[in-house]
mmCIF file of C-alpha atoms (C1' of nucleotides) in Angstrom:
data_model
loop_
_atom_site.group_PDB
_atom_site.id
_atom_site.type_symbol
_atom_site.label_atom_id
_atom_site.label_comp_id
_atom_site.label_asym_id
_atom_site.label_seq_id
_atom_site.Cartn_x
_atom_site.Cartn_y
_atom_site.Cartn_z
ATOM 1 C CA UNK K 158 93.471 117.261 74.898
ATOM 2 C CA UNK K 159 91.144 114.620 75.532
ATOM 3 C CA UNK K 160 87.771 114.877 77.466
ATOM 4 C CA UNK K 161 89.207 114.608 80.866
ATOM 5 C CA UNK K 162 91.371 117.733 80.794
ATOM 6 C CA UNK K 163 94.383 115.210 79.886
ATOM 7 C CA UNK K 164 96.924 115.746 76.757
ATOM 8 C CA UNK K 165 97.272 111.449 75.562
ATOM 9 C CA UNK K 166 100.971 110.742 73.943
ATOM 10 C CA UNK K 167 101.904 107.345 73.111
ATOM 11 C CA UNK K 168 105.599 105.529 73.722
ATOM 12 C CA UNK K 169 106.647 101.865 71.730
ATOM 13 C CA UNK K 170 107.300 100.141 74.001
ATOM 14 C CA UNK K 171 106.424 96.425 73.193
ATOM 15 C CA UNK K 172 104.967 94.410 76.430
ATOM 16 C CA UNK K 173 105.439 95.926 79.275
ATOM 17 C CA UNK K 174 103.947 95.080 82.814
ATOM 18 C CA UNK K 175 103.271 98.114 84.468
ATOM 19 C CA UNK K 176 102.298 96.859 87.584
ATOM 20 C CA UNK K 177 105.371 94.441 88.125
ATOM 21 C CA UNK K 178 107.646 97.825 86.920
ATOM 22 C CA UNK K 179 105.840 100.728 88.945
ATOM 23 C CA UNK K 180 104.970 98.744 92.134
ATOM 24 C CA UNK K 181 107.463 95.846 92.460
ATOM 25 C CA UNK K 182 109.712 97.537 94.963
ATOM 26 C CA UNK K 183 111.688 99.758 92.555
ATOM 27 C CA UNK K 184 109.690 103.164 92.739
ATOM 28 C CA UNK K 185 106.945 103.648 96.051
ATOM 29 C CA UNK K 186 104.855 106.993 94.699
ATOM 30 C CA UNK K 187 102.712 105.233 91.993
ATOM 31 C CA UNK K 188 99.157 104.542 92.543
ATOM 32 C CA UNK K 189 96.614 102.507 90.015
ATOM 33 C CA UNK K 190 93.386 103.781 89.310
ATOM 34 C CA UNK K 191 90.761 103.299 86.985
ATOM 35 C CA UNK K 192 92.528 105.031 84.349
ATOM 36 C CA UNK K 193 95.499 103.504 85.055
ATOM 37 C CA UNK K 194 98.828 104.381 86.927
ATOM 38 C CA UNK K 195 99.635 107.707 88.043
ATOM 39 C CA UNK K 196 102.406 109.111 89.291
ATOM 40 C CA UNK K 197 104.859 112.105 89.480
ATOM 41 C CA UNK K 198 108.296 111.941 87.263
ATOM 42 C CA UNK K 199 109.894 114.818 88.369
ATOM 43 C CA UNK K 200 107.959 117.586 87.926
ATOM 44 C CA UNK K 201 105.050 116.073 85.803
ATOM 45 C CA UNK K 202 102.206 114.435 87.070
ATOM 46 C CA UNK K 203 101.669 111.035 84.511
ATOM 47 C CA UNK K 204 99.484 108.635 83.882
ATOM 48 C CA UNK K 205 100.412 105.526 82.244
ATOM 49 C CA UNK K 206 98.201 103.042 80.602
ATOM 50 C CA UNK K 207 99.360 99.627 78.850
ATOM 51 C CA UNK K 208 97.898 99.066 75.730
ATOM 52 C CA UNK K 209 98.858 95.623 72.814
ATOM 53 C CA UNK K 210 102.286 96.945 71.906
ATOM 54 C CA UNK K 211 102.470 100.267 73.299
ATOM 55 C CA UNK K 212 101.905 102.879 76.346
ATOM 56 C CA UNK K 213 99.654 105.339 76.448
ATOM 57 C CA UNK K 214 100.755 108.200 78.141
ATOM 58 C CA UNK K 215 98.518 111.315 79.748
ATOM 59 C CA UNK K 216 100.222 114.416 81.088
ATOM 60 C CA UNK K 217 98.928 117.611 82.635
ATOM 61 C CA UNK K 218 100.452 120.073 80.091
ATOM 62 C CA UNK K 219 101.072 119.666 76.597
ATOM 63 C CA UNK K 220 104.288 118.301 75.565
ATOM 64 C CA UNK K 221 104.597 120.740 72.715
ATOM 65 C CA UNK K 222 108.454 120.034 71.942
ATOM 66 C CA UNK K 223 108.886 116.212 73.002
ATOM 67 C CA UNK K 224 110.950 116.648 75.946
ATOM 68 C CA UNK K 225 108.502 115.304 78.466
ATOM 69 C CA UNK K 226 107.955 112.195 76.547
ATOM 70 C CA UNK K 227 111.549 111.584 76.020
ATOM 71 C CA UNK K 228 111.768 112.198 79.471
ATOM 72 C CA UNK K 229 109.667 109.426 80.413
ATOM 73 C CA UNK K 230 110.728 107.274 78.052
ATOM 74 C CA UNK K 231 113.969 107.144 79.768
ATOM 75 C CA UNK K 232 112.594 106.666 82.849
ATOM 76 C CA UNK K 233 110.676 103.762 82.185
ATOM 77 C CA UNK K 234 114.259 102.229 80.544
ATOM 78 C CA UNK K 235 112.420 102.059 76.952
ATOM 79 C CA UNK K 236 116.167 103.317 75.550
ATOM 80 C CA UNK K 237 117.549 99.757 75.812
ATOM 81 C CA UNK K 238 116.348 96.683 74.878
ATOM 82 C CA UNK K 239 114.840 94.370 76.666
ATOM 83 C CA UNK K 240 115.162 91.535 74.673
ATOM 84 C CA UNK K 241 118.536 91.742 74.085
ATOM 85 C CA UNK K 242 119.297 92.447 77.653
ATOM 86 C CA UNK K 243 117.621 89.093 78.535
ATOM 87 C CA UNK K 244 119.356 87.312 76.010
ATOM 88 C CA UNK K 245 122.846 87.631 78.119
ATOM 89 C CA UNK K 246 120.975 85.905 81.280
ATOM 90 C CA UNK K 247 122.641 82.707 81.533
ATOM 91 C CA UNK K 248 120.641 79.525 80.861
ATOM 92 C CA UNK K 249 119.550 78.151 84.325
ATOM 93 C CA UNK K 250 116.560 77.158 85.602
ATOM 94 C CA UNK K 251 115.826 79.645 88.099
ATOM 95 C CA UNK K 252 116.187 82.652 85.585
ATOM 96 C CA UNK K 253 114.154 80.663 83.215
ATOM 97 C CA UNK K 254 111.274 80.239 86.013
ATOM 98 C CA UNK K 255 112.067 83.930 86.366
ATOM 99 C CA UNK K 256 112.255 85.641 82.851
ATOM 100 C CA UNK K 257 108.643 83.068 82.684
ATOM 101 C CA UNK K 258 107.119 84.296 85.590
ATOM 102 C CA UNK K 259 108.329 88.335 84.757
ATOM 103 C CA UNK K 260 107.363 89.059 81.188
ATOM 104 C CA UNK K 261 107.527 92.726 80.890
ATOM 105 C CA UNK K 262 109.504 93.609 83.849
ATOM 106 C CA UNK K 263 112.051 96.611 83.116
ATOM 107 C CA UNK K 264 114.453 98.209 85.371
ATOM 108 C CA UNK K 265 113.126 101.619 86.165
ATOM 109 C CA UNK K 266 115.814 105.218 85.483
ATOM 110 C CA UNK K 267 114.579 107.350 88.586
ATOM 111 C CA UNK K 268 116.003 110.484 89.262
ATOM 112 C CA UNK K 269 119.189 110.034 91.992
ATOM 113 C CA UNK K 270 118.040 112.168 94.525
ATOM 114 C CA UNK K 271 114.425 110.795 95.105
ATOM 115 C CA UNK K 272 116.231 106.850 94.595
ATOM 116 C CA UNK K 273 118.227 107.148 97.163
ATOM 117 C CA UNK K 274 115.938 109.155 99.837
ATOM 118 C CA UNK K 275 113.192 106.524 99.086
ATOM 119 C CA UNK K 276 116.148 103.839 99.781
ATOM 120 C CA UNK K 277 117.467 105.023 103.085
ATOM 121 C CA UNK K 278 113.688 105.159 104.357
ATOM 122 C CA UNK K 279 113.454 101.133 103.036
ATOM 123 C CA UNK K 280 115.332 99.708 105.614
ATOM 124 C CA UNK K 281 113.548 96.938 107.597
ATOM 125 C CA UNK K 282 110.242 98.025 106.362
ATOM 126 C CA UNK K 283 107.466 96.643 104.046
ATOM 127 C CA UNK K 284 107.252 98.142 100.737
ATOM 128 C CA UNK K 285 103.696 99.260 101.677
ATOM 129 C CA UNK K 286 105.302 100.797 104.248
ATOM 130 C CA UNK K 287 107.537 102.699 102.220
ATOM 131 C CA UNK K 288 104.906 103.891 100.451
ATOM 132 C CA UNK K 289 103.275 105.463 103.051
ATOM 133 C CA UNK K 290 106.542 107.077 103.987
ATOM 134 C CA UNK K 291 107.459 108.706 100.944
ATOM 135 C CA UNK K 292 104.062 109.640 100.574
ATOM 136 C CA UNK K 293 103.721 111.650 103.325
ATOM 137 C CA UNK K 294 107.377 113.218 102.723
ATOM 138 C CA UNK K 295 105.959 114.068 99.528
ATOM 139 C CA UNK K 296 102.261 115.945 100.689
ATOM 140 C CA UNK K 297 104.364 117.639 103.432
ATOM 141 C CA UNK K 298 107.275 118.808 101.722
ATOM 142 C CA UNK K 299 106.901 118.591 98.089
ATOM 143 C CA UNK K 300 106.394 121.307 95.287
ATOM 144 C CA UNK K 301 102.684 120.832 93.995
ATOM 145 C CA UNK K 302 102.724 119.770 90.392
ATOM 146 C CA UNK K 303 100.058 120.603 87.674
ATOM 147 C CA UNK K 304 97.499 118.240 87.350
ATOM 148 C CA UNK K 305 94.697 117.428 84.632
ATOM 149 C CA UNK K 306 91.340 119.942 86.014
ATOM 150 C CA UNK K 307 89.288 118.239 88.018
ATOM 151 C CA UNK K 308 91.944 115.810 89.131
ATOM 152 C CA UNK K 309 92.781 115.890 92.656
ATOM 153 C CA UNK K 310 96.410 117.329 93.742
ATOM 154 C CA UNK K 311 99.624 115.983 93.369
ATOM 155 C CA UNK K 312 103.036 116.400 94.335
ATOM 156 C CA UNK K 313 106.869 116.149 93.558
ATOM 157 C CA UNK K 314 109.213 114.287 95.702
ATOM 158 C CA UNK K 315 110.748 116.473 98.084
ATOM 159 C CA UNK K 316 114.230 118.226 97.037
ATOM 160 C CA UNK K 317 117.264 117.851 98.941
ATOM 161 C CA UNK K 318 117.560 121.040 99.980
ATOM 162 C CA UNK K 319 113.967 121.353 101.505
ATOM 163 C CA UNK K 320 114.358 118.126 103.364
ATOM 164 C CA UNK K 321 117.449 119.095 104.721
ATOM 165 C CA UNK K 322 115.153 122.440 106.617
ATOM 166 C CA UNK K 323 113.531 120.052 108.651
ATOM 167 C CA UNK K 324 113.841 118.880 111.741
ATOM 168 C CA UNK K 325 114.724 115.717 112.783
ATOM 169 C CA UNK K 326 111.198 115.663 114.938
ATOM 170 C CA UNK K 327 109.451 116.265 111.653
ATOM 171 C CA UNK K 328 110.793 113.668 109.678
ATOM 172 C CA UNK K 329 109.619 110.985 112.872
ATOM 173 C CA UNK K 330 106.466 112.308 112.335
ATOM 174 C CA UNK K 331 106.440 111.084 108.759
ATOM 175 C CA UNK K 332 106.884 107.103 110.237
ATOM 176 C CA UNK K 333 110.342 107.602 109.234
ATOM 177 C CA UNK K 334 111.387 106.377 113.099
ATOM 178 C CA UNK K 335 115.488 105.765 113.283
ATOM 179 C CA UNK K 336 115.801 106.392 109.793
ATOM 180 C CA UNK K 337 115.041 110.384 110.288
ATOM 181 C CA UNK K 338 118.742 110.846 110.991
ATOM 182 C CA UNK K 339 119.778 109.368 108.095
ATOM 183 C CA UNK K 340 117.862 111.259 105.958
ATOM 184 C CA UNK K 341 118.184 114.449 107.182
ATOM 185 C CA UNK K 342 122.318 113.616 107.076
ATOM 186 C CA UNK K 343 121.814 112.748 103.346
ATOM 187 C CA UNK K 344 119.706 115.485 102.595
ATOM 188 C CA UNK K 345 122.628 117.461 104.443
ATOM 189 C CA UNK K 346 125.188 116.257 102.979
ATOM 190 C CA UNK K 347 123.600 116.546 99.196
ATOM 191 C CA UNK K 348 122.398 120.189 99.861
ATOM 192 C CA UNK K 349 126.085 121.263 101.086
ATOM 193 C CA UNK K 350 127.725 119.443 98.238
ATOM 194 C CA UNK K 351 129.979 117.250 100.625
ATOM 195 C CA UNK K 352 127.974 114.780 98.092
ATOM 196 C CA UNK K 353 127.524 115.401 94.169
ATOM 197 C CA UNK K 354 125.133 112.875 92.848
ATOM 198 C CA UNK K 355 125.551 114.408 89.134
ATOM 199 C CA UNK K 356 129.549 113.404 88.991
ATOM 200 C CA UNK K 357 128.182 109.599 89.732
ATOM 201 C CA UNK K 358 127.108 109.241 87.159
ATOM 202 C CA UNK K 359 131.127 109.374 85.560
ATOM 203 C CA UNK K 360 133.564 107.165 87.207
ATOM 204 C CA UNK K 361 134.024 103.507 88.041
ATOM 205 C CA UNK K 362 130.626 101.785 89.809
ATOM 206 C CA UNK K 363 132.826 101.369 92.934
ATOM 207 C CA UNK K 364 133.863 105.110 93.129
ATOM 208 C CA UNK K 365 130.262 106.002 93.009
ATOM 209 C CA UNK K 366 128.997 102.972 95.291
ATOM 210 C CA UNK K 367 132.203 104.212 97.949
ATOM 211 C CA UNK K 368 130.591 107.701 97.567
ATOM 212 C CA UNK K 369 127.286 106.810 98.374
ATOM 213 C CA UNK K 370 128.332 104.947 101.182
ATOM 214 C CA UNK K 371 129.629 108.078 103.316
ATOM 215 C CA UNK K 372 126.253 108.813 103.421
ATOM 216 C CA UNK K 373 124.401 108.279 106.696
ATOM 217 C CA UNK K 374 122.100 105.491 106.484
ATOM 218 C CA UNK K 375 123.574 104.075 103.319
ATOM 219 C CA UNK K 376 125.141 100.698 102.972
ATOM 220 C CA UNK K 377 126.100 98.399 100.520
ATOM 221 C CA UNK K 378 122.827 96.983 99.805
ATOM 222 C CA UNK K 379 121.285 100.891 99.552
ATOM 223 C CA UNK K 380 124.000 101.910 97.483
ATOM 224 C CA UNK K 381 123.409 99.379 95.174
ATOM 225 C CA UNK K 382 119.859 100.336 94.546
ATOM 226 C CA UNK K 383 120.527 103.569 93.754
ATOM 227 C CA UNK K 384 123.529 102.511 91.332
ATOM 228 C CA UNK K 385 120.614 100.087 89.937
ATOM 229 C CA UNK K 386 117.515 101.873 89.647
ATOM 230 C CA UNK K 387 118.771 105.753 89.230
ATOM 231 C CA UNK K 388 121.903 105.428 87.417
ATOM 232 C CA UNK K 389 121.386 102.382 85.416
ATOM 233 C CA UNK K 390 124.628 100.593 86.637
ATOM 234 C CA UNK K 391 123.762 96.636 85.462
ATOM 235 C CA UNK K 392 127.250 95.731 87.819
ATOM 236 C CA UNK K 393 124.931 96.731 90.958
ATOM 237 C CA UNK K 394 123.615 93.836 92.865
ATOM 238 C CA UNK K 395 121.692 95.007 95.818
ATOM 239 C CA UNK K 396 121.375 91.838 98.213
ATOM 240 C CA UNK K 397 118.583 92.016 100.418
ATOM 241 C CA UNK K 398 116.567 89.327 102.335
ATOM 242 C CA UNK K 399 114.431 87.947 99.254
ATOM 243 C CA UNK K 400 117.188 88.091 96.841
ATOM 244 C CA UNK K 401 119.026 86.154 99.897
ATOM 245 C CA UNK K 402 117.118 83.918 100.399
ATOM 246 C CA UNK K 403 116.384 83.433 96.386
ATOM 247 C CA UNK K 404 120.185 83.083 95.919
ATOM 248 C CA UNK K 405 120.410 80.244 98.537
ATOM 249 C CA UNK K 406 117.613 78.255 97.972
ATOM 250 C CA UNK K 407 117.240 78.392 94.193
ATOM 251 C CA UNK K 408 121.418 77.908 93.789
ATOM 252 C CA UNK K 409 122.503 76.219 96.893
ATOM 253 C CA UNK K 410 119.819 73.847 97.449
ATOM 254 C CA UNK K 411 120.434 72.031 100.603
ATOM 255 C CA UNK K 412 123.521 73.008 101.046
ATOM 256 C CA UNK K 413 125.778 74.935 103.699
ATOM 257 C CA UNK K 414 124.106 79.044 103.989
ATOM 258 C CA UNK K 415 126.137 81.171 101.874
ATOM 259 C CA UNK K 416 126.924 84.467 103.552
ATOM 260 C CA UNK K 417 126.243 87.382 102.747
ATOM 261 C CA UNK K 418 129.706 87.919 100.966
ATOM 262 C CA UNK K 419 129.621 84.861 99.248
ATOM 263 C CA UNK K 420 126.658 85.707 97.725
ATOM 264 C CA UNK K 421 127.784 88.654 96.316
ATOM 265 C CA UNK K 422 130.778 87.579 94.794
ATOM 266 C CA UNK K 423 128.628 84.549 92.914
ATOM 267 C CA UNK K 424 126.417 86.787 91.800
ATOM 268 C CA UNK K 425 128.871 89.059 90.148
ATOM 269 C CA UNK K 426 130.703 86.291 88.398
ATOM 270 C CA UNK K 427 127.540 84.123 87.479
ATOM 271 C CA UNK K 428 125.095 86.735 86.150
ATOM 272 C CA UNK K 429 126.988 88.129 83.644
ATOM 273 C CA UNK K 430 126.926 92.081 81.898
ATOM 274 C CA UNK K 431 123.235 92.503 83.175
ATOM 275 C CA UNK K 432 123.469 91.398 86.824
ATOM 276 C CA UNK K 433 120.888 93.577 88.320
ATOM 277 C CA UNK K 434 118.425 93.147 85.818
ATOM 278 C CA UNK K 435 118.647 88.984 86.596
ATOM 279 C CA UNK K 436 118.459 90.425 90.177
ATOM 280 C CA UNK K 437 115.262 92.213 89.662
ATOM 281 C CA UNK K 438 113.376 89.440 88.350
ATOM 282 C CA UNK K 439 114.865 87.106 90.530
ATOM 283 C CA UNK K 440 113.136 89.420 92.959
ATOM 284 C CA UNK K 441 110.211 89.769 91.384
ATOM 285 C CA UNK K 442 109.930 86.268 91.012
ATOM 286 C CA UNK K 443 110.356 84.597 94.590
ATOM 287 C CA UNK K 444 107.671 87.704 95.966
ATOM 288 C CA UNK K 445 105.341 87.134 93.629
ATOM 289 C CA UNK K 446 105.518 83.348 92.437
ATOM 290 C CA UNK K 447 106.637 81.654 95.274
ATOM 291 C CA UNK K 448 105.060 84.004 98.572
ATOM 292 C CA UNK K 449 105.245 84.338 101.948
ATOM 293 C CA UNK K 450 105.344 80.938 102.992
ATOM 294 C CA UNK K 451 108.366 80.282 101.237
ATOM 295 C CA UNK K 452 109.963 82.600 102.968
ATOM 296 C CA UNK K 453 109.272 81.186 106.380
ATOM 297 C CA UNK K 454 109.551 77.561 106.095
ATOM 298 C CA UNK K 455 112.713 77.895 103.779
ATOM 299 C CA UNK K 456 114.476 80.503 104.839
ATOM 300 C CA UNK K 457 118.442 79.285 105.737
ATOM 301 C CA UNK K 458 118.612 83.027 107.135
ATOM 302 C CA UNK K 459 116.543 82.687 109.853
ATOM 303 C CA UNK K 460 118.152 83.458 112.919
ATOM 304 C CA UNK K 461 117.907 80.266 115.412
ATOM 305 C CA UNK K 462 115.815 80.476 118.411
ATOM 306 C CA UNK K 463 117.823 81.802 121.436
ATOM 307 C CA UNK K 464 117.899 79.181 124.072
ATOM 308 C CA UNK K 465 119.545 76.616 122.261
ATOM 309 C "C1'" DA S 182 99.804 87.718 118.656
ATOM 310 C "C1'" DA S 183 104.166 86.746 117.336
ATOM 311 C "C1'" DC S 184 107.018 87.473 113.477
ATOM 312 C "C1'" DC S 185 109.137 90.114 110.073
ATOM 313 C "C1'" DA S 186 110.118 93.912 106.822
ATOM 314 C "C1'" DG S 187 114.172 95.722 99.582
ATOM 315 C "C1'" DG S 188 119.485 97.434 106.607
ATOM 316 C "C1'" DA S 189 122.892 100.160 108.849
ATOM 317 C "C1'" DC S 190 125.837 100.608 112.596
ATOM 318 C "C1'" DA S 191 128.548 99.999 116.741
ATOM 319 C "C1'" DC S 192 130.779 96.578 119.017
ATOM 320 C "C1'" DA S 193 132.476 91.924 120.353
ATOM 321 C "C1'" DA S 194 135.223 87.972 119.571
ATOM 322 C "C1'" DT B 255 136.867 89.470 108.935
ATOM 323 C "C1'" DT B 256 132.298 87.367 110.890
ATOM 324 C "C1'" DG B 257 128.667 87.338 114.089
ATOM 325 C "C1'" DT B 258 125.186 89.738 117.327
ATOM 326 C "C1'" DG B 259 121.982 93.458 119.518
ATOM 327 C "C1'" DT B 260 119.715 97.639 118.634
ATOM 328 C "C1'" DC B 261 117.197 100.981 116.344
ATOM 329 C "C1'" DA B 262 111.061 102.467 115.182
ATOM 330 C "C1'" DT B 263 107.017 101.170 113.314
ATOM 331 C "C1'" DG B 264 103.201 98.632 111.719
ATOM 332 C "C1'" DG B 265 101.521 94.851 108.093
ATOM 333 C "C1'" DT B 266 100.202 90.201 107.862
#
DNA sequence: AACCAGGACACAA
DNA sequence: TTGTGTCATGGT
């Protein structure tokens, strides 16, 4: 244990940006501080720091047998590699602006359950917005988790089961506004078993994306986040409005708008055996490198003024 | 102060 | 199939 009531592991882990990882619209409960990140996998509070070639890793509680650190190894999708994954990218210039801009950018392995609730509370909101959201699910309903002494409190993500207690009125209250349906059907529907997120993980990508999408709330493009970011399906493309409009304008320059459908079927031909990851830092990429103002004055999705 | 956000859904044509 | 309005809330 080290002076601040913390056990300190370490993970290889090569370069890794933690920041573009933690916060970039994959996961929505990790915070920086001066320490680093922190965060809750499962059960266990963590605290993440990047060092030259490595992680550093603080937990609560000793991690006397390993399991905890090959826990989060996992999660942070340290049991592939990267570089070999990016080698399959094809060679075109927007990946290459991309895998330039997104150096240390990994595909995260959350747990399903949490995935897929933080997903049906993304629709049509900000990612700072989903943060708030999932944070107050979490300080509401969660399990408190052990935390280093003197560190403030922390807890887990809510479980299906407990989310599924509450009332539809309670879940508005947590900002969740036409989405509290949803989530209270998919935190039904898990709870009951009507839905078994552990046989996803077996079966075809399409058999578990059709499952998902019986689920309230839960569409194509949610479905394929989950698949992406909780079950580590690299055949999942979730298409939202950035990878949209990244798809048209860095592919289809000038030309007629690709729907929605098209899009989707040239991304699953043109990306090859690591599809989401390319989608990820294509992602990444046009949020961070290229802004807001891209998005407005480019966008071939805009919907025309009425009136016209 | 408008515009838009890691969409889904019912419904129209 | 493909296109629209609606849903709730608040960040920028």
């Amino acid at each position: 244990m080290n002076g601040h009531g913390a056990w300190e592991y370490r993970l290889e882990s090569g370069h890794y940006d933690l920041k573009a990882t933690l916060d970039g619209g994959q996961a929505f409960r990790w915070r920086e501080s001066a320490a680093g990140w922190e965060g809750v996998v499962g059960t266990r509070w963590v605290r993440l720091r990047s060092e030259e070639a490595h992680l550093g890793v603080a937990l609560a509680t000793a991690d006397a047998n390993g399991i905890a650190l090959a826990q989060i190894q996992r999660y942070l999708g340290l049991d592939h590699s990267l570089e070999a994954v990016l080698k399959t990218f094809p060679d075109d210039a927007p990946l290459r602006a991309a895998q330039e801009a997104c150096r240390g950018l990994r595909l995260l392995r959350q747990e399903p359950w949490e995935c897929l609730a933080s997903f049906i509370c993304s629709s049509t909101k900000q990612i700072v917005q989903i943060q708030q959201i999932v944070e107050l699910l979490s300080e509401r309903y969660g399990e408190p988790v052990e935390v280093p002494a003197g560190h403030g409190g922390a807890r887990a993500f809510p479980s299906a089961a407990r989310l599924a207690r509450c009332t539809e009125q309670e879940l508005r209250a947590c900002k969740l506004g036409f989405r509290a349906p949803y989530l209270l059907g998919a935190a039904t529907a898990v709870t009951t078993g009507a839905l078994s997120l552990e046989t996803l993980a077996s079966g075809s990508t399409q058999q578990a994306r059709d499952a998902l999408m019986t689920l309230p709330g839960v569409g194509r493009k949610i479905a394929d986040c989950v698949l992406l970011f909780a079950y580590g399906r690299q055949d999942a493309f979730p298409v939202d409005v950035w990878v949209q409009k990244a798809l048209q304008t860095l592919y289809f320059p000038g030309k007629r708008r690709r729907s929605l459908e098209e899009l989707q079927r040239f991304s699953q031909r043109h990306f090859g055996s690591n599809a989401g990851y390319a989608q990820q830092y294509l992602f990444h990429y046009v949020r961070a490198h290229l802004g807001r103002d891209w998005s407005r004055n480019q966008s071939p999705a805009r919907r025309r003024p009425r009136n016209l």
